[in-house]
Every structure is written in structure tokens, then in C-alpha cells.
Amino acid sequence: MGYVDKRGREMMMVNTDNPLHTPDLDPMYISIPFFILLSPKKPAIGFFINSTSYSFFKINDDTYTISVKDEGIEIYAIYGPKIDDVITHFTGMVGRMEMPPAWSIGYQQSRWSYSTDEEALDVARRMRKDSIPCDVLYLDIDYMDGYRVFTWGKNFPDPKKFVSEMKEIGFKVVTIVDPGVKIDENYAVYKSGKSIDAFVKDRYGKEFTGYVWPGKCSFPDFLRPDVREWWSTSHKVLFDAGVEGIWNDMNEPAIVWTDAQMDKVKNILGKGEINFQLLGEAKAVFAQEDHGDEIIHKDENGERWPHYKVRNIYAYLEAIATSRAFELYRPGKRPFLLTRAGFAGIQKYAAVWTGDNSSWWEHLEAEIAISIGLGLSGVSFTGTDVGGFGGNSNGELLARWTEMGVFFPFFRNHSAIGTVHQEPWAFGEKIEKIIKKYITLRYELFPHMYTAFHSAHENGVPIMRPLFFIDQDNPDLYSINDEFLFGDSLLIAPITKPNTMWRSVYIPKGRWIDMRNGKIYEEDHVYKIDAPLDEIPIFVKENSMIFRTDPMNYIFEKEKMTLYVDVYGQEGRGYLYEDDGETLEYKKGGYNLYEFAVGSDMKGYTLSFKAKHHGYAGRYEKITMNFINAPRKIANINLNGKKVNAYFDGNILKVEFEIKDAT
Ligand code: GLC
């Protein structure tokens, strides 16, 4: 939790399921022992503490205290001088994200739980009926047989048929997988795990157990390669049904209760069963306990590792096993894994969501700094439970949260059991219309966003950025936690409070143009910007290009796509990346990279359009360039030296050509 500027904070690196996100909460689900020193007119320097052990950070103005529960400590100092250089170098060490499947950039719908196949299909069908674009539907724990991982329960009698019905209407299914394996001698996964001695032990050599959703569980020791291989192959039952993505939760690992705690909470829960309605009450009885010295892991050489040394990579190792499962059962296809916990470098394997927030305005705002922080730490593909997980959402909150969620790299609506439903239609027509407008915008911006993902893949620089990326020498920007950048050229200023129809917006270096109306704003000023409920202020940096396409129900619904290039200013250069969005061919040159350049003089515009790389058949065909705020007197427009078709549509000058015109 907390703001982007960490001065004055103390932070612990111990992956922990701490579900009530209060402002001072620490530790949280994920540990990335990395921070960046930034001050005006000085080079940015990153510090990475390369230890998976528990560590502790105290950051003051001029003293930084770092303690690590380990013998010896390895610290890397990473010189910028620009902040993006620091992140490029850091991710060069710990790894960068792969190109995700294109569909995972679409809107995703989840809930704990859509617990029957019919219920899940109904949600998907309603999306299509109401023309709300959506690519993914999540199955939370209730698809399983008594919460036993790698099983399908009776509410999903024919998973293959269910998944294929979802596919027919353009939906992918992602299933949750928790690490706790129910102790049950009649359960194949527990038995096969036991047969290879897969589970972690306490220091006396006894299987360590704890209570999670299925009741009493054992926990795989992912430190061992054979255990990871067993875990990978256990995914077959999900991939055989056609599931396309995996969601790793509770992988800090989280235990809802230890054995001793279970004895005490039995009274609240009754009969020792987990009753979700009473969960909050029972959970509040205990703070998370530290099992750091009590549990012992063993690697393939038989070396013993106390839990505190490896807890922070438990989820990371699980992610390695899961990525192997994708290789085994979906060869040649890009994996999609979502995780809650992780360690530095987790982005190589997974997208990260920020866990169990609540349907509070305070959390809508807090998620900005949390996701920015993850991005600065190398994790680009991040997002939050849109609408809030715990507590009851409401129409206004969901509308505002969806407007903002469009510009988070990972865009999923998710809510907890026992809370009111928060699908886009849950709060009536007026709210649904707003939500639909913004989810549609996300799909229109797909070409732009996909290109931003590609940059993150190439150089590790986050997709969602703090404003000081524009000017790291301006200290005023260090404390802005309620505006953010998407890529190089979009500034987003969400409304983060109820009953609020305007906000003040700080405009950083350069001139920025309101995407809604073309109005120009000058640098280093604060403006009062209107934002009725159906609008979020979005500004485009002058002299940049925004790439759009036509609305669609799901990514790649149509074989061919039109490309719109919106030019904000009289000159500039923009790049567009595309590939098949599905296979690994892009690694072998199977992609296209286009360069658009605009220059202007008194006589008119000179445009150039180049294919810097052409290695994929491509989906884009026709191109329309829209010049926002173009001067009326345009005499000459040349594309690659030849005259092109151009006309005014209202205030916008349009120029039309085709992909095949690229030189
Ligand atoms: C955890 C997850 C949440 C999920 C729930 C049930 O609280 O963070 O997203 O819905 O478990 O699986």
C-alpha cells in the first residue's frame, strides 16, 4: 500500500495474504526488493537486493536501512541516468514480459464464483446480447469438486462442451488454481503428490498442513524440479477441457488457518467446515502467523531450506511449473497466467493483479499508486479488481472504476462471494451504457495498447507510468498519485471520489490535448477539468499519434481491421506493432513494425509511412489518418512523395491510404 514516493515508509518483503488493504498495510502479496533513488538533476539509481529471504526496508530522506534475514547480502546498484534506463537495466537482469496472447488485453469478467456452467454461459451470452466487448470469463474455486485442485465438480458436468460453447461466442475460459492440495486419500492429485513425496514438511519431518478452501491441505514443495513437473502435468485435466489461461491464487502461500487456529475458530465456523459468509469474522480472529522457521523445503540435492529463505519465490516457482504446463498442453501458443504473489522477475511468467481490494473510493485511488509501483519494479502487466472485490459496489463507483480500468494494462472486473453482483448491467441501464462506452474504447485502442505491450516486452519500461517519466527533474511530479500515463503519450486523470464532476489536473512538460474535445493545455499548470459521470479526462501529448481500430466484440473478431491514426499536432512520429497475437512466431520475425512520420510547413503536410519490418500477413488493411486541430488551409499533402486523398470532416482533416502503400 502507500504512495509511489516511499520516503517515510517501512516495508517488509514477506509474501503475505493480507486481505484488508488499510493505508499502512504491510507486507502484501508480492516481494520485489528493488527501489529507485530519484532527485532533480541527478541520475536515477536503482537498488536491487538479490535475496529471496525475508527483508526489511526503511526509507527516509537521506538514509535507507536494508536488513535481510540471510547470510551475506548481494546488492546491485543500477545506474540510469534516466529512470526508464534503470528499469530497462533491472529487467535486463531479472527478465521482461513475453508478448501475451492478444485476447488477454481485452476486457475480462470474473466473480467468486460463477459456480455452474449455465451461470457462466449466461454472463457470456449477456455480454454479447448487450454488445459489451469481453474476451475472458473466469472460473473461481467453485468449478472444482470440493475445492480440490485439478478437478471439475458436478456443476460443470461436461467441461469440454462448456468451454467450446464459450469459444463459439468468442470467450476464453481461465480457471483458478490454488497450491493447497486437499488431504484426501481418495483424491488422485493428493495420492500422486504423496507418491513422489511432493509436500513441504515441518522441521520434524512431518507433512506441514494448514486449512484453505478445501479444508486441511498439504503444500507442494516447488523447490524440487520433479515436484514442479508433477504440478505441470496435473494441469492436463484443465487444458484437455480447452481452458486457455490459469489464475494462481493463494500462492504466497496463504493459509486461512493453521491447525491450532482451526481448533479455536471451529465455534465460529461450526463443525470445522469453512463457511464463506462467516469467513471475515473468523479470519479477523488471527493475524497472519509467521511459519518461517517451522517449515523446511528441500531442493533436488536434498539441501534443506528454511521457509523464510524461499517463501518469497514460492509463487515464482509455481509460475515456472505452470508455464511448463502451457508448453506441454498448448505447445506453440502463448501462455496466459495471472498471479497474486511473486518475486522480482515474475513478469516473465505472469500478469499480476493486486488482490483483495474493497469496493471503496479510497481503493479506486490507491490502486493507481500500487500498479505504478509494480510497473516501476518491472511488472508491466498489472491491474486491479475493477469495481472492488470485498464489500458492495455501486453504479457510480463501478462506472468510474471501469473508466479508469481501461487504462490499466490488465482489465478485469472481479468481486467476492456474498457481495452484490457487479457485472456491467448490475446497476441499471444508465450505468451499463457508460461502462459499455469505456470497454468499447479499450477495444478501439487495441492497436495502440498492443504496441505499448510490445515496448514493455522489448525494454521492460512499464506501460502504466507515473507522471515523472515525462520530466524526472520536476519534483512536483513525484507526489502525483491520482494521475498516470499510459505509454508515452496518454495522460489519464480519473475521478476518484463520489458525486464529483470535475477535478484539478496537473499538466506536465509539453502541451497536452483533451481527447474529448481537442482543447489544448499548457505545461506546468493546474486546470479545473470537467468530468461528468460518463467521461474520464484523457489527454494526448502534442505531436504524438494514437492508433485505433473499429469497435469489436472480442479481440480479432474480424479477420481484417481498419486502422485509424490520430495525429495530435503538426508533426511527429509513431510506431505500430502487430503480430498474430497467438503463437510464438513473433520471436522468429513473424511481426510487422510500421513507422508513421508527419512533417508540416506553410504549404502542407509531408507524410511518410514505412514498414520497418514485415514478417506477418497482417490484419490491418485501410488506414485513415485523422489530423486533430489541423489548420484549415491545407494545400498539399504528400505520402511517401505522392499526393494522397484528403478531406475535412468537421474539424478533422482525414487522409486515406492503405497498408500496402508502405515503403
Ligand atoms: C482470494 C482471491 C480472490 C478469490 C478468492 C476465492 O481471496 O484473492 O480473488 O476470489 O480467493 O478464490
mmCIF file of N, CA, C and O and ligand atoms in Angstrom, residues 17 29 111-112 140-141 176 178 213 247 249-250 340 353 355-356 385 389 412 414-416, ligand 1:
data_model
loop_
_atom_site.group_PDB
_atom_site.id
_atom_site.type_symbol
_atom_site.label_atom_id
_atom_site.label_comp_id
_atom_site.label_asym_id
_atom_site.label_seq_id
_atom_site.Cartn_x
_atom_site.Cartn_y
_atom_site.Cartn_z
ATOM 1 N N ASP A 17 -0.821 -12.911 2.458
ATOM 2 C CA ASP A 17 -2.218 -12.653 2.105
ATOM 3 C C ASP A 17 -2.814 -11.793 3.206
ATOM 4 O O ASP A 17 -3.211 -12.299 4.253
ATOM 5 N N TYR A 29 1.154 -9.135 -0.884
ATOM 6 C CA TYR A 29 1.265 -10.440 -1.551
ATOM 7 C C TYR A 29 2.604 -10.705 -2.239
ATOM 8 O O TYR A 29 2.980 -11.845 -2.437
ATOM 9 N N ARG A 111 -15.971 -13.426 -11.097
ATOM 10 C CA ARG A 111 -16.669 -13.301 -9.823
ATOM 11 C C ARG A 111 -16.397 -14.569 -9.031
ATOM 12 O O ARG A 111 -16.232 -15.636 -9.612
ATOM 13 N N TRP A 112 -16.355 -14.410 -7.732
ATOM 14 C CA TRP A 112 -16.273 -15.564 -6.847
ATOM 15 C C TRP A 112 -17.696 -15.920 -6.471
ATOM 16 O O TRP A 112 -18.236 -15.307 -5.591
ATOM 17 N N ASP A 140 -13.795 -19.161 -10.698
ATOM 18 C CA ASP A 140 -13.195 -19.143 -9.365
ATOM 19 C C ASP A 140 -13.414 -20.528 -8.736
ATOM 20 O O ASP A 140 -13.955 -21.436 -9.384
ATOM 21 N N ILE A 141 -13.063 -20.687 -7.468
ATOM 22 C CA ILE A 141 -12.932 -22.017 -6.846
ATOM 23 C C ILE A 141 -14.127 -22.964 -6.966
ATOM 24 O O ILE A 141 -13.953 -24.163 -6.810
ATOM 25 N N ILE A 176 -9.073 -20.901 -11.898
ATOM 26 C CA ILE A 176 -8.202 -20.653 -10.742
ATOM 27 C C ILE A 176 -7.510 -21.957 -10.328
ATOM 28 O O ILE A 176 -8.097 -23.042 -10.462
ATOM 29 N N ASP A 178 -5.194 -23.101 -6.929
ATOM 30 C CA ASP A 178 -4.556 -22.768 -5.651
ATOM 31 C C ASP A 178 -3.533 -23.854 -5.311
ATOM 32 O O ASP A 178 -3.724 -25.010 -5.688
ATOM 33 N N TRP A 213 -9.371 -23.411 1.382
ATOM 34 C CA TRP A 213 -10.771 -23.633 0.990
ATOM 35 C C TRP A 213 -11.233 -25.103 1.074
ATOM 36 O O TRP A 213 -12.328 -25.383 1.547
ATOM 37 N N TRP A 247 -5.100 -19.047 -13.408
ATOM 38 C CA TRP A 247 -5.098 -17.982 -12.408
ATOM 39 C C TRP A 247 -4.544 -18.571 -11.111
ATOM 40 O O TRP A 247 -5.196 -19.406 -10.496
ATOM 41 N N ASP A 249 -3.753 -18.303 -7.382
ATOM 42 C CA ASP A 249 -4.137 -17.515 -6.211
ATOM 43 C C ASP A 249 -3.604 -18.206 -4.948
ATOM 44 O O ASP A 249 -3.135 -19.337 -5.008
ATOM 45 N N MET A 250 -3.703 -17.538 -3.826
ATOM 46 C CA MET A 250 -3.333 -18.086 -2.511
ATOM 47 C C MET A 250 -1.894 -18.616 -2.510
ATOM 48 O O MET A 250 -1.544 -19.498 -1.741
ATOM 49 N N ARG A 340 -1.134 -13.738 -7.957
ATOM 50 C CA ARG A 340 -1.265 -12.745 -6.895
ATOM 51 C C ARG A 340 0.105 -12.508 -6.253
ATOM 52 O O ARG A 340 0.501 -11.378 -6.024
ATOM 53 N N TRP A 353 -2.279 -9.314 -10.524
ATOM 54 C CA TRP A 353 -3.345 -8.407 -10.081
ATOM 55 C C TRP A 353 -3.165 -8.122 -8.603
ATOM 56 O O TRP A 353 -2.444 -8.833 -7.918
ATOM 57 N N GLY A 355 -4.902 -8.179 -5.886
ATOM 58 C CA GLY A 355 -5.519 -8.903 -4.779
ATOM 59 C C GLY A 355 -6.826 -8.311 -4.289
ATOM 60 O O GLY A 355 -7.510 -7.576 -5.006
ATOM 61 N N ASP A 356 -7.099 -8.602 -3.018
ATOM 62 C CA ASP A 356 -8.454 -8.366 -2.485
ATOM 63 C C ASP A 356 -8.671 -6.938 -2.010
ATOM 64 O O ASP A 356 -8.709 -6.668 -0.808
ATOM 65 N N ASP A 385 -8.909 -5.506 -9.239
ATOM 66 C CA ASP A 385 -10.306 -5.956 -9.333
ATOM 67 C C ASP A 385 -11.179 -4.717 -9.568
ATOM 68 O O ASP A 385 -11.491 -3.977 -8.629
ATOM 69 N N PHE A 389 -13.298 -5.771 -4.860
ATOM 70 C CA PHE A 389 -13.539 -7.189 -4.551
ATOM 71 C C PHE A 389 -14.476 -7.332 -3.343
ATOM 72 O O PHE A 389 -15.598 -7.809 -3.462
ATOM 73 N N ARG A 412 -9.804 -6.366 -15.513
ATOM 74 C CA ARG A 412 -10.750 -7.418 -15.111
ATOM 75 C C ARG A 412 -11.654 -6.931 -13.990
ATOM 76 O O ARG A 412 -11.197 -6.371 -13.003
ATOM 77 N N HIS A 414 -13.882 -8.072 -10.940
ATOM 78 C CA HIS A 414 -13.975 -9.271 -10.075
ATOM 79 C C HIS A 414 -14.559 -8.868 -8.728
ATOM 80 O O HIS A 414 -14.294 -7.775 -8.229
ATOM 81 N N SER A 415 -15.359 -9.744 -8.135
ATOM 82 C CA SER A 415 -15.948 -9.419 -6.834
ATOM 83 C C SER A 415 -16.075 -10.676 -5.982
ATOM 84 O O SER A 415 -16.062 -11.796 -6.486
ATOM 85 N N ALA A 416 -16.222 -10.454 -4.682
ATOM 86 C CA ALA A 416 -16.203 -11.553 -3.710
ATOM 87 C C ALA A 416 -17.580 -12.168 -3.522
ATOM 88 O O ALA A 416 -18.612 -11.535 -3.771
HETATM 89 C C1 GLC B 1 -8.762 -14.906 -2.792
HETATM 90 C C2 GLC B 1 -8.505 -14.174 -4.107
HETATM 91 C C3 GLC B 1 -9.819 -13.789 -4.754
HETATM 92 C C4 GLC B 1 -10.652 -15.059 -4.950
HETATM 93 C C5 GLC B 1 -10.862 -15.786 -3.632
HETATM 94 C C6 GLC B 1 -11.564 -17.115 -3.805
HETATM 95 O O1 GLC B 1 -9.334 -14.067 -1.861
HETATM 96 O O2 GLC B 1 -7.678 -13.056 -3.929
HETATM 97 O O3 GLC B 1 -9.615 -13.134 -5.966
HETATM 98 O O4 GLC B 1 -11.900 -14.719 -5.495
HETATM 99 O O5 GLC B 1 -9.607 -16.033 -3.011
HETATM 100 O O6 GLC B 1 -10.869 -17.959 -4.647
#
